[in-house]
Short mmCIF file of C-alpha atoms in Angstrom, two decimals:
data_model
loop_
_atom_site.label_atom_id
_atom_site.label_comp_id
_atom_site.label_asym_id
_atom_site.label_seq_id
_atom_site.Cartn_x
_atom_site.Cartn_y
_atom_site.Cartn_z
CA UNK A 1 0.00 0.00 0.00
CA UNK A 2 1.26 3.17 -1.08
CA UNK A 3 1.58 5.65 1.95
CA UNK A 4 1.45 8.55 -0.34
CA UNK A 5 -2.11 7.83 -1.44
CA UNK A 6 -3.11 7.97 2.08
CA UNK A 7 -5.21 11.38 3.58
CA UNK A 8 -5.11 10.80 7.60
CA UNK A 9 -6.52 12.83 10.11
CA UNK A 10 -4.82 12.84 13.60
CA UNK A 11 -7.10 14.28 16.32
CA UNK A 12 -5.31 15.15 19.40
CA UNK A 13 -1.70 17.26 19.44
CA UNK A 14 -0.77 15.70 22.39
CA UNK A 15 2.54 13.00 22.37
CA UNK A 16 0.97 10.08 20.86
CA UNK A 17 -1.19 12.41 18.09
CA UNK A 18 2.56 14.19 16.90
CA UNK A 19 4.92 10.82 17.21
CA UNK A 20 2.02 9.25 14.98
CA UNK A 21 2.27 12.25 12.60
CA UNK A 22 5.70 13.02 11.95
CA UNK A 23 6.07 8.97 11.32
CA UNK A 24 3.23 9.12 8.65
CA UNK A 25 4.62 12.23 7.30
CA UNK A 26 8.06 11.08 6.70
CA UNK A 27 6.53 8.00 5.29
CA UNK A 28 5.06 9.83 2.32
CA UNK A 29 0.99 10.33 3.73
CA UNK A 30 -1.04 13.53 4.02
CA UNK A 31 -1.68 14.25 7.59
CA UNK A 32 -3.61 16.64 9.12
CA UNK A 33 -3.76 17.02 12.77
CA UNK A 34 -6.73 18.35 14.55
CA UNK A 35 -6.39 19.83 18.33
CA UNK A 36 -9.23 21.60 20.07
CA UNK A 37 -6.89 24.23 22.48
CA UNK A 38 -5.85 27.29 20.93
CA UNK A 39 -2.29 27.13 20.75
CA UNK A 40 0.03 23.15 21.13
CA UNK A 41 1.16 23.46 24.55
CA UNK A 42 0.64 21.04 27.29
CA UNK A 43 -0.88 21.29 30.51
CA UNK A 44 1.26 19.27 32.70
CA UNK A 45 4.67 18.98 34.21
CA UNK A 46 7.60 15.93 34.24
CA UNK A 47 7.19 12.79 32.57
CA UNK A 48 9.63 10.08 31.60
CA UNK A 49 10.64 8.62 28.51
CA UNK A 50 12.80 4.71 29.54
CA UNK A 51 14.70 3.49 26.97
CA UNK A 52 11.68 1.63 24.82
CA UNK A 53 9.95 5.08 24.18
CA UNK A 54 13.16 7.11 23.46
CA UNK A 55 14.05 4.11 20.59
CA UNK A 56 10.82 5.56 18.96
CA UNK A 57 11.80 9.22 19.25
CA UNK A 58 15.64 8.27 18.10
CA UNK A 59 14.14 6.49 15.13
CA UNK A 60 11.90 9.73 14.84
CA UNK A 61 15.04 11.91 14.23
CA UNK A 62 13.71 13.49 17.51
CA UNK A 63 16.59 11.44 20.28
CA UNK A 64 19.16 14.43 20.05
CA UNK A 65 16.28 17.25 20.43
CA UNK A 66 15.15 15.21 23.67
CA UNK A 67 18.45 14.79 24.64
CA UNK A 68 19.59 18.60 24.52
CA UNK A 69 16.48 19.49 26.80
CA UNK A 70 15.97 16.03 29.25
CA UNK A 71 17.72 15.03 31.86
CA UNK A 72 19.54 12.02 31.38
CA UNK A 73 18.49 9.35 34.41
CA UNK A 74 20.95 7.91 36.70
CA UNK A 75 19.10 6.15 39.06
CA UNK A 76 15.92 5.40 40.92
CA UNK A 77 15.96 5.21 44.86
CA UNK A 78 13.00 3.50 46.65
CA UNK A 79 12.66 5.24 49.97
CA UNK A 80 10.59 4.78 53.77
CA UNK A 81 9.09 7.88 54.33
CA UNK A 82 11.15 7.90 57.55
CA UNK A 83 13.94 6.08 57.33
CA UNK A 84 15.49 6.36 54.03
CA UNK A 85 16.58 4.37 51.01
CA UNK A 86 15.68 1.05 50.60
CA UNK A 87 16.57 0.21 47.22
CA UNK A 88 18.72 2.10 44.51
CA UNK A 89 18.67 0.96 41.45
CA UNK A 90 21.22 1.78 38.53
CA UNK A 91 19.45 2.56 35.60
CA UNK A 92 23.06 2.82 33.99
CA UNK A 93 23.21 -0.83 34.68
CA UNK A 94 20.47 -1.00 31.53
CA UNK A 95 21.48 -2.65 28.25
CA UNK A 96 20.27 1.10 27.12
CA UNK A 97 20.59 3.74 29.07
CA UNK A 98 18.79 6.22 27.32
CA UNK A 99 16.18 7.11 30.42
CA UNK A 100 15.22 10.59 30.83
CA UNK A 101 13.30 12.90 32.49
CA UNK A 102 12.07 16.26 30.93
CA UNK A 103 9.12 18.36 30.89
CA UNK A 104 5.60 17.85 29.05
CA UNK A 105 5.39 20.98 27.87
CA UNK A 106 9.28 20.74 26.18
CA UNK A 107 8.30 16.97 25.11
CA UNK A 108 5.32 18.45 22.90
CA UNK A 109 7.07 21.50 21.50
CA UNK A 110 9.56 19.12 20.32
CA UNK A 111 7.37 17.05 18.65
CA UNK A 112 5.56 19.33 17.10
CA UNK A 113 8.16 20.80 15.30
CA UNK A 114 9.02 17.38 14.17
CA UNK A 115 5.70 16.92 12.78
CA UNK A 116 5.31 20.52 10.72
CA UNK A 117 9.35 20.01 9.77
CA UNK A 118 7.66 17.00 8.20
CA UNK A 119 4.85 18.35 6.72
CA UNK A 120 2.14 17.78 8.80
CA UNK A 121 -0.71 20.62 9.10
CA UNK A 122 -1.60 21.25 12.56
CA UNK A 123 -5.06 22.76 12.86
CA UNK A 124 -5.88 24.62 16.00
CA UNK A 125 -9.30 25.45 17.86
CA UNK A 126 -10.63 22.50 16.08
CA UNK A 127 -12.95 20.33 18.74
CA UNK A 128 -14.12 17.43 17.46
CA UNK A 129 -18.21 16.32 18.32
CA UNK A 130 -18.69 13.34 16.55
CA UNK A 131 -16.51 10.54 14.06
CA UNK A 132 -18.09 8.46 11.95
CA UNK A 133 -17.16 4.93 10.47
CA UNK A 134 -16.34 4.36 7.34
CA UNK A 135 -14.61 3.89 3.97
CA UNK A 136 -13.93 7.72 4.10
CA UNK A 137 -14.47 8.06 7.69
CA UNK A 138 -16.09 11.30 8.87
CA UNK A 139 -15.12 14.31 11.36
CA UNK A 140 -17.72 16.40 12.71
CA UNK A 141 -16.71 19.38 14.26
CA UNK A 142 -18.56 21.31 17.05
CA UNK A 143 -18.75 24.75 14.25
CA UNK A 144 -20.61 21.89 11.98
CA UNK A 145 -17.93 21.67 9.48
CA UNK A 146 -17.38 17.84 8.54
CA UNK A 147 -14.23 16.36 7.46
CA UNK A 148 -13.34 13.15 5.22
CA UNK A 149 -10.06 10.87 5.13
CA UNK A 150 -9.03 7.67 4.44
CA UNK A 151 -8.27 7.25 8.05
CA UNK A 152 -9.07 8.73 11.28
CA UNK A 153 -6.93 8.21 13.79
CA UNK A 154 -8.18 8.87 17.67
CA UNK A 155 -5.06 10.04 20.08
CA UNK A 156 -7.90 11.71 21.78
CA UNK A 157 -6.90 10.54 25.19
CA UNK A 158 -9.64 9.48 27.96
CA UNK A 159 -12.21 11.15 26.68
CA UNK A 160 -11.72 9.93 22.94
CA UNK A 161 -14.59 10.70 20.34
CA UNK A 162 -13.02 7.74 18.10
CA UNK A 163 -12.87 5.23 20.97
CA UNK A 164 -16.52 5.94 21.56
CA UNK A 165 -17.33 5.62 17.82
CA UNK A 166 -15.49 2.14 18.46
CA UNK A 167 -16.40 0.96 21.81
CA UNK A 168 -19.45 3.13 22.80
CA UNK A 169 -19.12 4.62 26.32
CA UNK A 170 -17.95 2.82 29.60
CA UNK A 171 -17.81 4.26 33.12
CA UNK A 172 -14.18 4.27 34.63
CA UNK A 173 -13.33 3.00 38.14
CA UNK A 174 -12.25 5.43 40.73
CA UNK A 175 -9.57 3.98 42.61
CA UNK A 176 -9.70 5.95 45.41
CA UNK A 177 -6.40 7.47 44.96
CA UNK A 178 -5.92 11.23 44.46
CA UNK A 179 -2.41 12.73 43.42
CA UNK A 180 -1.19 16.05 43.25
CA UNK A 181 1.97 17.31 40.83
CA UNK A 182 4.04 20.60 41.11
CA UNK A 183 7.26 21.11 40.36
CA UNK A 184 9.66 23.54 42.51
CA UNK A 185 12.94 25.19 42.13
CA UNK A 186 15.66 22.69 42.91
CA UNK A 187 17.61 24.30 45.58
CA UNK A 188 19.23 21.47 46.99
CA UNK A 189 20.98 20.54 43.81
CA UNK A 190 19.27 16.82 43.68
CA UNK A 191 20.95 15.03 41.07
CA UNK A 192 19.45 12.83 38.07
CA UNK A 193 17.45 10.54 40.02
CA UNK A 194 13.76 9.75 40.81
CA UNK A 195 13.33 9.45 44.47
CA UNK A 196 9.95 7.01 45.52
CA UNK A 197 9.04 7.83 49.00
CA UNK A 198 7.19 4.97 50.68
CA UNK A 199 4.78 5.57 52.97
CA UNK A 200 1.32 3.95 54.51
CA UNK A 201 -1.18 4.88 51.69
CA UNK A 202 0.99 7.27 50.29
CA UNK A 203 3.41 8.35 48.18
CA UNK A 204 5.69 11.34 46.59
CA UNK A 205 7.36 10.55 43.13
CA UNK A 206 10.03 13.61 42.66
CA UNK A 207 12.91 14.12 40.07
CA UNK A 208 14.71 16.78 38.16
CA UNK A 209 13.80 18.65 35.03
CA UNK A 210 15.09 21.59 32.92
CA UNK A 211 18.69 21.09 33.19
CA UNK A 212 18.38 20.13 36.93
CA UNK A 213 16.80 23.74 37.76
CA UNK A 214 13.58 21.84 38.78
CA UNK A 215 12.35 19.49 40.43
CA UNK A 216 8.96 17.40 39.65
CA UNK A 217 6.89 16.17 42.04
CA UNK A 218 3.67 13.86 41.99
CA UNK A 219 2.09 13.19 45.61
CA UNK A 220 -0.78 9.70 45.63
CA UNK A 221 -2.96 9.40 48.35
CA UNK A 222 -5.40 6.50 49.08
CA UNK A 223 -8.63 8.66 49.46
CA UNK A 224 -12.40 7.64 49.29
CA UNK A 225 -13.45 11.34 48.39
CA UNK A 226 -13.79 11.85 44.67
CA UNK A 227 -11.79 13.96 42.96
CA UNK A 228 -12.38 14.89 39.20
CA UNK A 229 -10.26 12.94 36.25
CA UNK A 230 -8.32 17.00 35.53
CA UNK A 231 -5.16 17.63 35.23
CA UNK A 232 -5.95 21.47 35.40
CA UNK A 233 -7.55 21.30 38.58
CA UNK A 234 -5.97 22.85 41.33
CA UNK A 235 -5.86 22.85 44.81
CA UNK A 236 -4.81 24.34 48.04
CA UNK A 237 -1.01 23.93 48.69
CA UNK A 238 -1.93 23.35 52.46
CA UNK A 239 -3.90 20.32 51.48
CA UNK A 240 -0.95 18.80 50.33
CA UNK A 241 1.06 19.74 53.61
CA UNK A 242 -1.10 18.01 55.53
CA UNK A 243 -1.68 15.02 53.72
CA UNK A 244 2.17 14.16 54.23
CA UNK A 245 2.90 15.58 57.63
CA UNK A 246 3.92 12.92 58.76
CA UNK A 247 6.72 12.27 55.91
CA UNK A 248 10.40 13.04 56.81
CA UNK A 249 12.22 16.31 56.49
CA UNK A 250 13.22 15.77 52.63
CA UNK A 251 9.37 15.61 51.82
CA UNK A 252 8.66 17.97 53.84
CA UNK A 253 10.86 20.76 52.54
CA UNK A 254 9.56 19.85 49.40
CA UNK A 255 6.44 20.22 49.52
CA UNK A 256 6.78 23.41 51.71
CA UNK A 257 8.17 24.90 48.71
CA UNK A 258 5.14 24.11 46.65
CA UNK A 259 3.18 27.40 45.66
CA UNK A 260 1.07 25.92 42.81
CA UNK A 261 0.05 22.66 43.17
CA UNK A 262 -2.93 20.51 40.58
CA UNK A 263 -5.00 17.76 41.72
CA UNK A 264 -6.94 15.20 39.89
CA UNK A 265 -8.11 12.05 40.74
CA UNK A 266 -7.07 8.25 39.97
CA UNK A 267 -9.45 6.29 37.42
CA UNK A 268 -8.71 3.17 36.33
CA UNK A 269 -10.18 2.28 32.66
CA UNK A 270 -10.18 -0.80 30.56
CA UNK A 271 -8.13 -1.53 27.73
CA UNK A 272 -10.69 -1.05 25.20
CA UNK A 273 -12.21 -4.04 23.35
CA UNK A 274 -11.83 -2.40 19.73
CA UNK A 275 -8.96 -0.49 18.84
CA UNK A 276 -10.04 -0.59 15.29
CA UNK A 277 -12.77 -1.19 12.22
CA UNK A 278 -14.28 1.73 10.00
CA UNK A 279 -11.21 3.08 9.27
CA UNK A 280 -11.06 4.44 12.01
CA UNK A 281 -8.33 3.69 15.32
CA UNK A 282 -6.96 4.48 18.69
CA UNK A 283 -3.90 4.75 20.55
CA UNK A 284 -2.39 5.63 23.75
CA UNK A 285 -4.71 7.04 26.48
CA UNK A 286 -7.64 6.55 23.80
CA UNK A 287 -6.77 2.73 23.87
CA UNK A 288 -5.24 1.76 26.88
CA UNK A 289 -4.97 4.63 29.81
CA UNK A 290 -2.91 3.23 32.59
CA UNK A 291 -2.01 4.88 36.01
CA UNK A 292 1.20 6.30 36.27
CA UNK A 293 2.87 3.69 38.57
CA UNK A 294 5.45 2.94 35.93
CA UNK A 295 5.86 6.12 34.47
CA UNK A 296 4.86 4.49 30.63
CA UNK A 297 1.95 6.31 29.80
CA UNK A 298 4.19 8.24 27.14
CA UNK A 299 6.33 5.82 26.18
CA UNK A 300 3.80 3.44 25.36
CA UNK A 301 1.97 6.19 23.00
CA UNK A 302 5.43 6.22 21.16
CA UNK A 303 5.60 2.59 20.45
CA UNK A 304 1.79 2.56 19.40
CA UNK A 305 2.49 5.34 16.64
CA UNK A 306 5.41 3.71 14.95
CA UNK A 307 3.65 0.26 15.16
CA UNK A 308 0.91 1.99 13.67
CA UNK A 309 2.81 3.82 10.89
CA UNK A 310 4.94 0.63 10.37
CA UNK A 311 1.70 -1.49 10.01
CA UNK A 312 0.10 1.18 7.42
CA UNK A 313 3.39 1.19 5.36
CA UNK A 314 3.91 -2.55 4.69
CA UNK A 315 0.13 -4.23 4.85
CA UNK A 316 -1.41 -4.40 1.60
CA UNK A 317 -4.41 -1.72 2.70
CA UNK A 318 -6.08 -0.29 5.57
CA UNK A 319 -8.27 -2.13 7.39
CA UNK A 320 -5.08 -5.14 7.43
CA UNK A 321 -3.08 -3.19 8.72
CA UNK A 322 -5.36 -1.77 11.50
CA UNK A 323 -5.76 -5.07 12.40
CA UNK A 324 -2.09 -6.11 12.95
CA UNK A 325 -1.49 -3.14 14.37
CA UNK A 326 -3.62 -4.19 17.72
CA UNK A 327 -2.60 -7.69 17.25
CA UNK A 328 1.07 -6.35 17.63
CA UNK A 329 -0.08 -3.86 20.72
CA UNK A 330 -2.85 -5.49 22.91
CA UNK A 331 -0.84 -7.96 24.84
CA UNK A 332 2.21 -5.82 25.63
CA UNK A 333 -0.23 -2.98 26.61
CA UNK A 334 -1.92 -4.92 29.05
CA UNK A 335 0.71 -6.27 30.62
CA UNK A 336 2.06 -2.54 31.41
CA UNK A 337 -1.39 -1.72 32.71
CA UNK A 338 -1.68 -4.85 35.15
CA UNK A 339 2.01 -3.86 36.44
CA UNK A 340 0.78 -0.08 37.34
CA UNK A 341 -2.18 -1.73 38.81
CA UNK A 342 -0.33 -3.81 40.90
CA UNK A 343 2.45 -1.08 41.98
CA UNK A 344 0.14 1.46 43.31
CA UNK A 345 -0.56 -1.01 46.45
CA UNK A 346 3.22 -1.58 46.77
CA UNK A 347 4.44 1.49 47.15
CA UNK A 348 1.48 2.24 50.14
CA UNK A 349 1.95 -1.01 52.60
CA UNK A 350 0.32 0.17 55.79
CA UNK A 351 0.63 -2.51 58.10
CA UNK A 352 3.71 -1.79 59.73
CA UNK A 353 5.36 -5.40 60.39
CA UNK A 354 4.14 -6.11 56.09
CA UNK A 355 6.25 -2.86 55.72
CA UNK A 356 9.30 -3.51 57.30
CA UNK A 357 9.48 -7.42 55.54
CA UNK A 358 8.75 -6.02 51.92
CA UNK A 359 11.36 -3.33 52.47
CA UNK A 360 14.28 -6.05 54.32
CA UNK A 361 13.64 -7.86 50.93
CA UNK A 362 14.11 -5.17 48.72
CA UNK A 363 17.21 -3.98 50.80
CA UNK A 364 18.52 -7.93 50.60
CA UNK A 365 17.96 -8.09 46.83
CA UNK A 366 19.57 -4.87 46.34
CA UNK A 367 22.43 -5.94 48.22
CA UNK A 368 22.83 -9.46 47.24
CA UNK A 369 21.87 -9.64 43.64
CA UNK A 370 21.60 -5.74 42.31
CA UNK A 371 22.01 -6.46 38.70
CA UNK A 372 18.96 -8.86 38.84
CA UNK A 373 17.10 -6.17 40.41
CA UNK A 374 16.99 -4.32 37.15
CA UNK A 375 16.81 -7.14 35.10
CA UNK A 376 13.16 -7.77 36.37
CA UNK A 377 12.47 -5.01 33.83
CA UNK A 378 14.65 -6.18 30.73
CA UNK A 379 10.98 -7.46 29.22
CA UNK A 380 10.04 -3.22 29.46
CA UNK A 381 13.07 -1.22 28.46
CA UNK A 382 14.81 -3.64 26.63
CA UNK A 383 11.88 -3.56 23.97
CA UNK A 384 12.47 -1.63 20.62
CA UNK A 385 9.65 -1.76 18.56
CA UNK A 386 11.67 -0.27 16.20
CA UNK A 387 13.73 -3.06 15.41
CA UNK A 388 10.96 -5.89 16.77
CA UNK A 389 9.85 -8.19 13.96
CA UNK A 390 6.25 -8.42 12.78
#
């Protein structure tokens, strides 16, 4: 199938909707990408791209952009919220040790130059109300203007009009978490490490950003009172405060220097049924959202792009390659999900005495067999979907 015959609509500029753009571009295919805000820039803070997304963005012609304005890991240190490290693990120990940490906002302004330095047009204050199934699969926008393509591609996130068209609507799961994410001048000169701070139904996720000038910081809380799916939603610093009083000084001074703080709450949604049919498809958040207990959500929007644009390039027409595409995705996607699932109750052991035995094993593994420690996640970063086979 010839990629320069193909029309594609992208709607969403967000990381998966670019990655997915600039890859079709290059590739030949006329993209337009639709985004409902009035100007690309990202509401958010730090994120991190482990070696499996940043093989997408190298392949991208994007890995020397990302590294100019990331910071390059080093390490991640598991701590009590009292009594220090547990665990530190080497993340230059990695077969690839291309982990970094940088800001949304720098993430997105990369990629969209990528995609307009590839030709893609990026349409602005463009909501989408309805898409429609088809052979030439329909837009609808909320000014009543409809749109036609050969494909439609949803990297819509959560609230994706093309995984409705798909899937129809389902209610997500509140998990009863909350967290909170600021970022703060880094005046103590941390270095380029993620810090985990363990504590009973809590947690605070912080690392450095911006050529170490910042630090990021994401606060969870086990918390039966709803709070709204947002990230612009803010909240009172003092809130914060108290919710991790308790915490040792480190956290403490933190969070004492947090002036503007955003809360939103913890859903948990399935991996939709349907990722394709129509032409029409989904990917990232719009497919699969996951919580952010292993820091993948990005990543794994990079790897669904290029599968995507790989999938489009060599199948003999659409609605094949669509397929493979989720045949290629679904299990690997899952399995990312069920590990953030299953690392949110980790971190927040309560019950002191189940505490102090997970963290004497992690402190005994860590001691005893360090390089096995990391190689729990060779299935995760060691992936590069840009060299995997079909």
């Amino acid at each position: 199938m010839g990629m320069d015959t193909l029309k594609i609509t992208v709607i969403g500029a967000g990381i998966g909707g670019l990655a997915v753009a600039r890859a079709l571009a290059l590739r030949g295919a006329d993209v337009m990408v639709l985004e409902q805000a009035p100007e690309i820039a990202e509401v958010g803070a730090g994120l991190q791209i482990s070696p499996n997304g940043f093989a997408v963005l190298r392949a991208l012609g994007l890995g020397d952009a990302l590294r100019v304005r990331g910071v390059q890991a080093r390490a991640v240190s598991l701590r009590d919220y009292r009594r220090g490290e547990v665990l530190r693990l080497d993340l230059g120990a990695l077969e690839n040790d291309d982990y970094y940490f940088i800001h949304r906002a720098d993430l997105i302004d990369i990629l969209a130059q990528g995609a307009r330095a590839a030709g893609v047009k990026v349409r602005l204050l463009q909501k989408v109300s309805q898409v429609s199934p088809g052979t030439r699969p329909q837009v609808r926008l909320a000014n009543g203007a409809s749109l036609g393509s050969d494909l439609v591609i949803g990297a819509d996130g959560l609230h994706s009009k093309v995984r409705e068209a798909l899937n129809g609507t389902t209610a997500p799961f509140f998990t009863r978490q909350v967290a909170w994410r600021a970022t703060i001048p880094n005046l103590t000169g941390r270095g380029p490490e993620a810090r985990v701070h363990m504590g009973p139904m809590r947690h605070v996720v912080s690392y450095p950003l911006r050529d170490s000038t910042l630090l990021n910081i994401v606060a969870v809380q086990e918390k039966a009172a709803w709070a709204a799916e947002s990230w612009t939603q803010k909240d009172d610093p003092m809130a914060l405060h108290a919710a991790f009083a308790d915490f040792g000084p480190e956290v403490r001074a933190m969070l004492d220097a947090v002036q503007d703080v955003h809360l939103w709450g913890l859903f948990r949604h399935p991996v939709a049924p349907v990722w394709q049919g129509g032409n029409l498809v989904i990917l990232g958040d719009a497919a699969h959202p996951t919580l952010p207990f292993m820091a993948q959500g990005a990543s794994m929007a990079l790897e669904d792009g290029w599968i995507l644009c790989d999938e489009l390039n060599r199948a003999p027409d659409v609605s094949e390659a669509l397929a493979r595409y989720q045949t290629r995705r679904e299990a690997r996607v899952r399995r990312v999900v069920e590990a953030a699932n299953r690392n949110a109750w980790k971190y927040h052991l309560s019950f002191p005495p189940l505490r102090w035995a997970a963290h004497g094993a992690l402190r005994a593994g860590g001691a005893i067999a360090p390089t096995r420690m990391m190689r729990q996640f060779d299935w995760l970063y060691g992936h590069d979907v840009t060299q995997a086979p079909a």
